[in-house]
Coordinates of C-alpha atoms in Angstrom, one line a residue:
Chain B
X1 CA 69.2 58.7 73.3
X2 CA 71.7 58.9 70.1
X3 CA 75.3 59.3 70.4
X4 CA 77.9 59.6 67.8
X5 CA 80.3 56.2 68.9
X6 CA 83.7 56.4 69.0
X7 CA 85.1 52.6 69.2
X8 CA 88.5 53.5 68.8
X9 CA 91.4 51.3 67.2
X10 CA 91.9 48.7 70.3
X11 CA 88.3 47.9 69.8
X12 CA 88.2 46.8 66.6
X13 CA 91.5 44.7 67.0
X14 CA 92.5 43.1 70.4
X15 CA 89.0 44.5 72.4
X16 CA 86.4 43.4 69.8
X17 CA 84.6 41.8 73.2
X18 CA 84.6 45.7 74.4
X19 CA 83.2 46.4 71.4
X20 CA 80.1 43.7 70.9
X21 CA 79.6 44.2 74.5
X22 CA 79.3 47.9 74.7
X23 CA 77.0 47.8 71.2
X24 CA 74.5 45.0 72.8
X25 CA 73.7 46.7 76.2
X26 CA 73.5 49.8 74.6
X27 CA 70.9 48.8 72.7
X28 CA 69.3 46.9 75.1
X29 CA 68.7 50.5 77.1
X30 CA 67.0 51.7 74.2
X31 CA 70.5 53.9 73.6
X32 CA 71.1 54.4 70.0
X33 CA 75.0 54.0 69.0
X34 CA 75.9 55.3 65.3
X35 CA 79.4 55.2 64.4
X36 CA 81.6 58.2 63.3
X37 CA 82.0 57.8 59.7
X38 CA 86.0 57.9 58.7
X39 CA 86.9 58.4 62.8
X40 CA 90.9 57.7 62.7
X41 CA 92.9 57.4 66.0
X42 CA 92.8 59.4 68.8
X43 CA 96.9 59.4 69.2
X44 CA 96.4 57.8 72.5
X45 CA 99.2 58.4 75.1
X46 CA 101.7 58.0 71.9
X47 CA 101.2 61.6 70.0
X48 CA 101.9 63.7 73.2
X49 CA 105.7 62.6 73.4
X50 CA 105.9 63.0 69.4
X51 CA 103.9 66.1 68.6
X52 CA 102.5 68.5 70.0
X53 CA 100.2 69.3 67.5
X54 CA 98.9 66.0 66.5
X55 CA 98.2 65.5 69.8
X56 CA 95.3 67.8 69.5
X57 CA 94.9 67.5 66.1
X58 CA 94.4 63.5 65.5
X59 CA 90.8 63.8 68.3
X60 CA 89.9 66.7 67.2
X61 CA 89.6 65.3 63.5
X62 CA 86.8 63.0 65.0
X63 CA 85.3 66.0 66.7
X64 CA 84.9 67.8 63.2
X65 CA 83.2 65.1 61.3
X66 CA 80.6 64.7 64.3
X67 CA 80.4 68.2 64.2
X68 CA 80.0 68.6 60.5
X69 CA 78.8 65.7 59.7
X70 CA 76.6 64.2 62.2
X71 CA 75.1 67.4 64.0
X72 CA 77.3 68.2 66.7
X73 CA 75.6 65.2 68.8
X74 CA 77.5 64.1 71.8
X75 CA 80.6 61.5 71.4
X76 CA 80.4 58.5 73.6
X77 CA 84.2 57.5 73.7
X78 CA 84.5 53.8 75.8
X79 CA 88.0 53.6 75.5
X80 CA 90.1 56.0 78.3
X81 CA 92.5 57.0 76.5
X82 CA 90.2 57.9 73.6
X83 CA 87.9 59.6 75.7
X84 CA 91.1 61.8 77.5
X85 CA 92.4 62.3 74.1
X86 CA 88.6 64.1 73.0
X87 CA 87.9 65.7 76.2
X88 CA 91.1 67.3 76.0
X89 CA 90.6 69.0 72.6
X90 CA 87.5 70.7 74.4
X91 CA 89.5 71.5 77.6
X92 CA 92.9 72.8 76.6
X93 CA 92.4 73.8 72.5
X94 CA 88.8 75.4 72.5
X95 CA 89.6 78.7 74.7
X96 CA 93.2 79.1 73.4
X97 CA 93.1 81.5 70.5
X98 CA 96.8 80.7 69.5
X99 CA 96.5 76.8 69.5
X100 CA 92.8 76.5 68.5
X101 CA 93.7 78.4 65.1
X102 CA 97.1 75.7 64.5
X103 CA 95.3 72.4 65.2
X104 CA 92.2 74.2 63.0
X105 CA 95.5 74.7 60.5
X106 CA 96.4 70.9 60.6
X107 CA 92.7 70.1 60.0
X108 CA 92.8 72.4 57.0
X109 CA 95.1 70.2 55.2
X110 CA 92.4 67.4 55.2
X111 CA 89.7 70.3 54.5
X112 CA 88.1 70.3 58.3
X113 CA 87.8 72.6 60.9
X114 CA 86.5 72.3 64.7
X115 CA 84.8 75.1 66.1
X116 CA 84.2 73.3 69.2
X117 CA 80.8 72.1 69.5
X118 CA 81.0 68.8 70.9
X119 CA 80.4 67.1 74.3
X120 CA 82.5 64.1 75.0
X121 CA 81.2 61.3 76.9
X122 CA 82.5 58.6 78.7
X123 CA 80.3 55.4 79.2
X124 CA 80.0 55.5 82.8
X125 CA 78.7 58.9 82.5
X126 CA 76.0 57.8 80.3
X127 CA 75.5 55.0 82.0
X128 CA 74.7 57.0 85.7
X129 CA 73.2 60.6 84.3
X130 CA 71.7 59.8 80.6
X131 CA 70.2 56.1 80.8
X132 CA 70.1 55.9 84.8
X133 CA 70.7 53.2 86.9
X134 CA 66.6 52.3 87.2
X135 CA 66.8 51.3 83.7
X136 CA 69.7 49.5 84.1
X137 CA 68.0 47.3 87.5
X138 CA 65.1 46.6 84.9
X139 CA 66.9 45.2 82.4
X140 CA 68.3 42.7 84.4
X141 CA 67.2 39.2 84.0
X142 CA 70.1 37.1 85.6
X143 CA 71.2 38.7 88.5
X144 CA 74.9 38.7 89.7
X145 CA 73.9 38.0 93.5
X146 CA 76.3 37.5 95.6
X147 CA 79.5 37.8 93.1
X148 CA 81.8 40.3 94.4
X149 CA 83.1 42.7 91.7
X150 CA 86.2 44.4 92.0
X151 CA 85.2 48.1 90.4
X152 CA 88.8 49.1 88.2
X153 CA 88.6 52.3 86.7
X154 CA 92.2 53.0 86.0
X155 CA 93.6 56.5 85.2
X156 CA 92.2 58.5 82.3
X157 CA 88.6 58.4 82.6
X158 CA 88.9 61.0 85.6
X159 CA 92.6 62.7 85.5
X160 CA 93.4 64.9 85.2
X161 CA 90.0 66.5 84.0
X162 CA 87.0 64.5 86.7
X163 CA 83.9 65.4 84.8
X164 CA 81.4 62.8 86.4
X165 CA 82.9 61.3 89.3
X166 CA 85.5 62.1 91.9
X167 CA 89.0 61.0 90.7
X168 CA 90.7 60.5 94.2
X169 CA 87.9 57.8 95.2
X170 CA 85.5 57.0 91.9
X171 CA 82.2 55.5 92.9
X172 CA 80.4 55.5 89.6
X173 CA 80.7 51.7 89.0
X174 CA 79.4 51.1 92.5
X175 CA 75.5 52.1 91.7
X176 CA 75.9 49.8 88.0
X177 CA 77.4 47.1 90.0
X178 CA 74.6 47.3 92.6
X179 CA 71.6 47.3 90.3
X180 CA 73.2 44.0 88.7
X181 CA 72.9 42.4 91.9
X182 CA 76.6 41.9 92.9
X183 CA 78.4 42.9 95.6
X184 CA 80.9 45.6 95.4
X185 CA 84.4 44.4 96.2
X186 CA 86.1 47.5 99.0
X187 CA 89.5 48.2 97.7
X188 CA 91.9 50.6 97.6
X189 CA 93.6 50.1 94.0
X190 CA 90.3 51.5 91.7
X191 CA 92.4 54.7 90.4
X192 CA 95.7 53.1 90.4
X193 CA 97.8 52.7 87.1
X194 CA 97.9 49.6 85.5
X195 CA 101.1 50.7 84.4
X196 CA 99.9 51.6 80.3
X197 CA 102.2 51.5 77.9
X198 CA 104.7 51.2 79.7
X199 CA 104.2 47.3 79.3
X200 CA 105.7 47.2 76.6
X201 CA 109.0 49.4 76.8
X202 CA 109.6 48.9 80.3
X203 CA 107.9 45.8 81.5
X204 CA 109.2 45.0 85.1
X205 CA 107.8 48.7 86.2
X206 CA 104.2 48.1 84.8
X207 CA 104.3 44.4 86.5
X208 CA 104.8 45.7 89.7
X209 CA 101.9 47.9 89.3
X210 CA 99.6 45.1 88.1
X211 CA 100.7 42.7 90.7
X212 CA 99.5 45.6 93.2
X213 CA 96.5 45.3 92.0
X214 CA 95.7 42.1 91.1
X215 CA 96.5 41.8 95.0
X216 CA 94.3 44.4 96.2
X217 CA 91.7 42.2 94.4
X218 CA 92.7 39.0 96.1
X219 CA 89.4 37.6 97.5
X220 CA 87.3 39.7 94.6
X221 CA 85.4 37.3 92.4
X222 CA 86.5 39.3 89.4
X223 CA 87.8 42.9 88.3
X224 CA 85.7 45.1 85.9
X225 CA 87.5 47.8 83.8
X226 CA 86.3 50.2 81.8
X227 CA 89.2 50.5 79.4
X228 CA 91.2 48.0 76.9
X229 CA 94.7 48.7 78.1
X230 CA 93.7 48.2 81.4
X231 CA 92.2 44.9 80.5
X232 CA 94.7 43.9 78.5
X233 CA 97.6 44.8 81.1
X234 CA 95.6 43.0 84.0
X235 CA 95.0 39.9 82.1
X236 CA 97.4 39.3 79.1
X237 CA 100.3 39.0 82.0
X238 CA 98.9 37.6 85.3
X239 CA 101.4 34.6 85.0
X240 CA 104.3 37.0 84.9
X241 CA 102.4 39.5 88.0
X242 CA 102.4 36.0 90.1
X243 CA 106.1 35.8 89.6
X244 CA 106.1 39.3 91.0
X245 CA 104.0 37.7 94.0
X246 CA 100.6 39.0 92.4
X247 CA 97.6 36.5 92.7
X248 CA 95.1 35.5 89.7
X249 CA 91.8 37.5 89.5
X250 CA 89.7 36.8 86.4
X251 CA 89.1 40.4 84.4
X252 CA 86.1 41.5 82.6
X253 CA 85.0 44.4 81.0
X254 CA 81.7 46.3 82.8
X255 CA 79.7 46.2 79.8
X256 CA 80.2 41.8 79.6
X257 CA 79.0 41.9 82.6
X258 CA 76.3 43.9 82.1
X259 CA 75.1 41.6 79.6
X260 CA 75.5 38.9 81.3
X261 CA 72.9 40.1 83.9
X262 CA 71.2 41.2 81.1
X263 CA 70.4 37.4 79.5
X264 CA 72.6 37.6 76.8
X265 CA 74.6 34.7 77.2
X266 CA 78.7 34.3 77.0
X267 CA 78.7 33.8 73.7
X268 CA 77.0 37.0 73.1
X269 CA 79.3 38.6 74.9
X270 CA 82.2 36.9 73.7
X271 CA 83.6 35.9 77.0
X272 CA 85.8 33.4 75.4
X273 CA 88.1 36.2 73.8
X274 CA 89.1 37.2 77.4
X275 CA 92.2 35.5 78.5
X276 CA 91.5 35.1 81.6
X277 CA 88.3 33.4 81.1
X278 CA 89.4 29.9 81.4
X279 CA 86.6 27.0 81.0
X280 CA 86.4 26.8 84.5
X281 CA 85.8 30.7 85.2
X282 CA 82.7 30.8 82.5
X283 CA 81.4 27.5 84.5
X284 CA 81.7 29.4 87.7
X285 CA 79.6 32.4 85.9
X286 CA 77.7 30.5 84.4
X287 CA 76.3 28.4 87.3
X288 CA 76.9 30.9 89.4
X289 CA 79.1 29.6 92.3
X290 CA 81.4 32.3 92.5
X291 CA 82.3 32.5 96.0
X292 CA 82.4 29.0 96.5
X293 CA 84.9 28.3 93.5
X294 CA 87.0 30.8 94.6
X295 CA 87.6 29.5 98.2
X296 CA 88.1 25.9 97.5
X297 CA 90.3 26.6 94.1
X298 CA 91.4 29.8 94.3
X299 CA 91.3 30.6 91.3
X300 CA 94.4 28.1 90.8
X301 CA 93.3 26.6 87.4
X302 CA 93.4 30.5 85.6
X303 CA 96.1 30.4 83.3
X304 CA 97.9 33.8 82.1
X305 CA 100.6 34.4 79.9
X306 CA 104.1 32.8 80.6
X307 CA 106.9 35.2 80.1
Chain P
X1 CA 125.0 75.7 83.1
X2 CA 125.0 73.4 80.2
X3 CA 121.1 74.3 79.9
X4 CA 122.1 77.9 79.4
X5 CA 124.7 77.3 77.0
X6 CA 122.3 75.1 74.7
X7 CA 119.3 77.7 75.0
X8 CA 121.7 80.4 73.5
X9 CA 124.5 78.6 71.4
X10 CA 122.8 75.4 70.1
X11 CA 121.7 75.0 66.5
X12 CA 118.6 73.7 68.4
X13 CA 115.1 73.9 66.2
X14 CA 112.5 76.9 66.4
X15 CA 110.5 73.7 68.0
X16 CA 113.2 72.8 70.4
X17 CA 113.2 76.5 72.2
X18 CA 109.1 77.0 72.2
X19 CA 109.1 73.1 74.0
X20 CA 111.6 74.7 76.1
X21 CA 110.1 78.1 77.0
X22 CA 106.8 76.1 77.7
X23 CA 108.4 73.5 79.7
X24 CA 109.9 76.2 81.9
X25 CA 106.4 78.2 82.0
X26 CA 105.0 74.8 83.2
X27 CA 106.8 74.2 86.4
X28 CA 108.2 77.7 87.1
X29 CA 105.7 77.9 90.2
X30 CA 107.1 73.9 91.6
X31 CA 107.2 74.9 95.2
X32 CA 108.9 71.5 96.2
X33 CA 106.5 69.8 98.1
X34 CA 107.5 66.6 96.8
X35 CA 103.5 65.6 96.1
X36 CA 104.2 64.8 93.1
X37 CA 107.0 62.1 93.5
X38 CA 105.2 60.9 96.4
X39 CA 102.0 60.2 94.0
X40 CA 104.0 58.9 91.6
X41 CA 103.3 55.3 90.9
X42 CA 106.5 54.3 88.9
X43 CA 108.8 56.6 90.9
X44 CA 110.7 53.6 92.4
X45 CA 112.2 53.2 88.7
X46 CA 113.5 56.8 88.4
X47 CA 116.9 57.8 89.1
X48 CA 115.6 61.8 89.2
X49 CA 112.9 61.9 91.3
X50 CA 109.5 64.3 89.8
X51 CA 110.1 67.1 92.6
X52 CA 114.1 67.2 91.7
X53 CA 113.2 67.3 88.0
X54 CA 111.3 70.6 87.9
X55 CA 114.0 72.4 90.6
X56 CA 116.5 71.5 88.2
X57 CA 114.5 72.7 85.5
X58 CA 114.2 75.8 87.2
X59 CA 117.9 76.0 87.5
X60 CA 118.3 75.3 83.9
X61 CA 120.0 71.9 84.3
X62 CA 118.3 70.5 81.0
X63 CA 121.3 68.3 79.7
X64 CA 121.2 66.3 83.0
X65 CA 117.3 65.7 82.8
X66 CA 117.5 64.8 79.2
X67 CA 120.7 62.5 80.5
X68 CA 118.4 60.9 83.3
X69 CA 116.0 58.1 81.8
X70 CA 113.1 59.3 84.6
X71 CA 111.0 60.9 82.4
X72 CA 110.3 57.9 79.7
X73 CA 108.9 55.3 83.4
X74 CA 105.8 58.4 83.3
X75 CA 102.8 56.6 82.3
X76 CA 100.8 59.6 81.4
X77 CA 98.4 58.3 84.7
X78 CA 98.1 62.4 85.7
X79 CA 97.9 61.8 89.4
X80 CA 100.7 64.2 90.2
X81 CA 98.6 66.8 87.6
X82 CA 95.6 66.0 89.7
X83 CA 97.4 66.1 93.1
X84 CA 99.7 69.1 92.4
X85 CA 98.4 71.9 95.1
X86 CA 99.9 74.6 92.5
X87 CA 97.5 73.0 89.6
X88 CA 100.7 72.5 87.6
X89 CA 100.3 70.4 84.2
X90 CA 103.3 68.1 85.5
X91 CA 102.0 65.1 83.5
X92 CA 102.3 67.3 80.1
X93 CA 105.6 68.7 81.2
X94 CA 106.7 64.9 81.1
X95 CA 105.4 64.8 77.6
X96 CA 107.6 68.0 77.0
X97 CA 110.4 66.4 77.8
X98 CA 109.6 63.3 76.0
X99 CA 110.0 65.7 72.9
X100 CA 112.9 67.5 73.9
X101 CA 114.5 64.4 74.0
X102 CA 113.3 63.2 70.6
X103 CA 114.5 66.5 68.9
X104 CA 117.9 66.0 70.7
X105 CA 118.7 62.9 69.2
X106 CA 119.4 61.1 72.0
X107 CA 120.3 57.7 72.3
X108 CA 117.9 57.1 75.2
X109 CA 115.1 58.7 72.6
X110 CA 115.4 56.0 70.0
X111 CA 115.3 53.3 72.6
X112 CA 112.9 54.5 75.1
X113 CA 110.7 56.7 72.6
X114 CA 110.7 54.2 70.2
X115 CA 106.8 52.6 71.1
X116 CA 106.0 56.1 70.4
X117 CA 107.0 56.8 67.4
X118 CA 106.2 53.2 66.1
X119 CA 102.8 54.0 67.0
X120 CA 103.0 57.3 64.7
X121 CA 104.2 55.8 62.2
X122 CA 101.7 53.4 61.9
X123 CA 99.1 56.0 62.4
X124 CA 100.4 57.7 59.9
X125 CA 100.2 55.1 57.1
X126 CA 97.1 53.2 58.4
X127 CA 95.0 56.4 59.4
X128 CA 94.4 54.0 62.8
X129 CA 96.7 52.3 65.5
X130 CA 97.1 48.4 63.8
X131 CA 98.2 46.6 66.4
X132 CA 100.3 43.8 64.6
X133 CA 101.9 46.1 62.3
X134 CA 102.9 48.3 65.2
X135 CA 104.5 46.0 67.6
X136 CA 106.7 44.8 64.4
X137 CA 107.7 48.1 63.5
X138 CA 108.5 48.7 67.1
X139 CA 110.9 45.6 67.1
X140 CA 112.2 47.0 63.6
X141 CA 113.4 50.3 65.6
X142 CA 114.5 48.5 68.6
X143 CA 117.0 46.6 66.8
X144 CA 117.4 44.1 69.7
X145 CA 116.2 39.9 68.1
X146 CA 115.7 39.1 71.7
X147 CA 112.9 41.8 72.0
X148 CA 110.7 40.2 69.2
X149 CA 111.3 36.5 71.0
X150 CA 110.0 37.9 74.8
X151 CA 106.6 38.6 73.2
X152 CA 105.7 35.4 71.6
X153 CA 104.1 33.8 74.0
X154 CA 101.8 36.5 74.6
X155 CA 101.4 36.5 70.5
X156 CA 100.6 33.1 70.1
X157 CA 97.7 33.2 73.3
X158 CA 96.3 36.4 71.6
X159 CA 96.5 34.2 68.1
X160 CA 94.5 31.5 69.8
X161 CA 92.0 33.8 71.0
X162 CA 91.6 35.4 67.5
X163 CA 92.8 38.8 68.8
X164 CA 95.7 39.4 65.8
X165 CA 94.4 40.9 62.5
X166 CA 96.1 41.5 59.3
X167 CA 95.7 46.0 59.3
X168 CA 92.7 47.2 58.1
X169 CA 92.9 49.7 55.0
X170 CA 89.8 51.4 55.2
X171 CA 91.5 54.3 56.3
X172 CA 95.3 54.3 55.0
X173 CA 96.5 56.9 54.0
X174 CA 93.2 59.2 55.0
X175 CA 95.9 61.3 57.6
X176 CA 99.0 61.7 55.6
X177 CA 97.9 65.6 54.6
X178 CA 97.5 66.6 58.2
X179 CA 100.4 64.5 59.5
X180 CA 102.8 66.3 56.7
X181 CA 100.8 70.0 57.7
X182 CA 101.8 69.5 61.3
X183 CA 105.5 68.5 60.6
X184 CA 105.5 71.6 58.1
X185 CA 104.3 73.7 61.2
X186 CA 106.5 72.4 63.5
X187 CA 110.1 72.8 61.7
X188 CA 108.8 76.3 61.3
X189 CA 107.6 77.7 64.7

């Protein structure tokens, strides 16, 4: 299995965890992970409300070169807004004559075109339909038994365009989750939005959302997301959610925790980089005494970001 | 109304009457079943409601949408595009009106759109979002010293966690072509 990886800017800079994380287990399944040469941003949820055409022109750049370049393989995206951002080109420019031949006259200017060639994946796809969970189970070395995971999958994996899962009630953590040996945390804020970038423009609105959630998760042992901004809205400002009467949940990402079970150690995965990964979080993951931490502490000694 | 008057008498763009024309295309079949609103997860913050803003679109009210700071609380989320019974692209008609608002020059623009158009900026010169260089540029177009201030305790704990970098070059520069093509484009349509 080869895909051409799209890391995206948020995982070379405040995600680099996302980043190592994603790489290792990859390769651990045997899945080969080769970098777009040149990729630039996606836009994320910022070109839309600038330009219209840069919206569809900044992915669809990246789209060219793998197209060009790297033999039309298919794009494994982990970041949402990344993988929206590519998907979209596909859905909404290929099929248009009028806007397919502008965004093919942005690209022009930097000598590209996109015919419209290549498949866009998100990680969990990959994860359920290319590698399969059985390979997943196999690799697992330290199970997570007993830890109950909090599956987050936010907005833009699924909406508006649900490719691999159903976006009103996702599931496709739950199998993962499973074949790592933890218990799968019933809740009813997996879809909901953390708010985005609204955090940091209007900041009491996307608060309110997070403290939501971070309530939905109260007796969860952790929450996994699948997406930086998520990650970074969930845990950069938990002090400021329990203001707005959230409660602390430590936050991962899916692939740190897939390594995990996998043997490779926090370090490997970079745990410390998380912010809500306090000394006394890695000890409970470490020595694995979840549950028990969480009932007796509660989680109190977690410390977030003070406003 | 006022809508009507600027669609015919306004200097408005080439750009500002095709956002317009598509903006109207987009929710021209709202029935008014208020899903929308309802699935709306920052609604609480907007004084026009979702539903309200695509009847008044309808009726051509523009200048009291762009007045209303509703649209800026969407989060791009796209669970009123995913719940909408008519299959409406509300969640881009947001963005539509994000732009309208930008080409009007509107106060509310600079301040609310600002992140936005930071984050272009900065794509713009680095070929990929920076994250340091972007949130200073973004307190450069605020224009409000308090702003900077609120973030620095976040700043410092993602300092300690070795989560700030100084903006990587390897790409500057590598979009500026397509970013001046698209502008080019634009003015003209």
């Amino acid at each position: 299995m080869r895909y051409a990886y799209y890391p995206g800017c948020s995982l070379l800079e405040s995600a680099q965890e996302f980043d190592v994380s994603v790489r290792a287990v990859m390769e651990c399944l045997g899945v080969t992970l080769e970098e777009i040469p040149n990729w630039t941003c996606c836009g994320a949820s910022a070109a839309e409300p600038v330009s219209k055409l840069m919206n569809y022109a900044l992915p669809a750049r990246n789209l060219a070169i793998v197209e060009k370049e790297m033999g039309g393989i298919d794009v494994l995206a982990p970041c949402s807004a990344c993988y929206l951002n590519l998907l979209k080109v596909n859905k909404e420019v290929i099929g248009s004559r009028e806007l397919h031949g502008k965004v093919n006259e942005v690209l022009s200017a930097s000598g590209q075109r996109y015919a419209g060639n290549v498949k866009v994946l998100h990680l969990l796809d990959v994860l359920l339909n290319d590698v399969g969970v059985k390979l997943v189970e196999e690799k697992v070395t330290d199970g997570l038994k007993g830890m109950k995971v909090a599956p987050y999958y936010g907005c833009q994996i699924l909406r508006p365009y649900a490719v691999f899962d159903d976006p009103g009630k996702p599931t496709s953590m739950e199998p993962v989750l499973k074949a790592l040996g933890a218990n799968v945390y019933e809740w009813d804020y997996g879809n909901r939005c953390c708010g985005a970038s609204l955090m940091v423009g209007h900041r009491d609105v996307a608060i309110r959302s997070v403290a939501e959630i971070l309530n939905g998760a109260s007796d969860a042992d952790v929450i996994v997301t699948v997406c930086p901004l998520c990650q970074m809205n969930l845990e950069a400002y938990q002090a400021q959610a329990v203001k707005a009467g959230g409660v602390r949940v430590p936050v991962l990402y899916l692939s740190q925790l897939m390594g995990l079970a996998f043997g490779f150690g926090e370090d490997v995965m970079q745990l410390k980089k998380n912010l809500t990964m306090t000394a006394g979080v890695r000890d409970m993951i470490n020595n694995k005494v979840w549950s028990q931490l969480r009932q007796t502490e509660s989680g109190e000694e977690l410390t977030g970001v003070e406003p | 109304m006022s809508g009507v008057i600027k669609q015919t008498w306004s200097p408005a763009t080439d750009e500002y009457q095709s956002t317009l024309i598509e903006l109207k295309d987009m929710v021209s079949a709202c029935m008014q079943c208020g899903t929308c609103t309802a699935s709306c997860p920052n609604g609480f913050a907007m004084d026009v409601t979702p539903r309200r803003m695509w009847r008044m679109i309808q009726f051509g009210m523009l200048d009291q949408i762009l007045e209303s700071r509703a649209f800026w609380y969407c989060s791009s989320c796209y669970m009123c595009t995913l719940r909408c019974p008519r299959g409406l692209k509300l969640t881009s008609a947001m963005g539509a009106l994000k732009r309208l608002s930008r080409l009007d020059g509107s106060w509310a623009a600079k301040k609310n759109g600002a992140f936005y158009e930071a984050f272009m900026d900065n794509v713009e010169v680095y070929g990929r979002a920076q994250e340091l260089s972007l949130m200073n540029r973004y307190f450069l177009k605020r224009k409000n010293p308090a702003l900077p201030l609120s973030f620095i305790p976040l700043g410092m704990k993602l300092m300690g966690k070795g989560k700030l970098h100084i903006p990587n070059r390897t790409q500057r520069g590598r979009l500026k072509a397509m970013f001046a093509k698209a502008r080019e484009m634009e003015i003209s349509s």
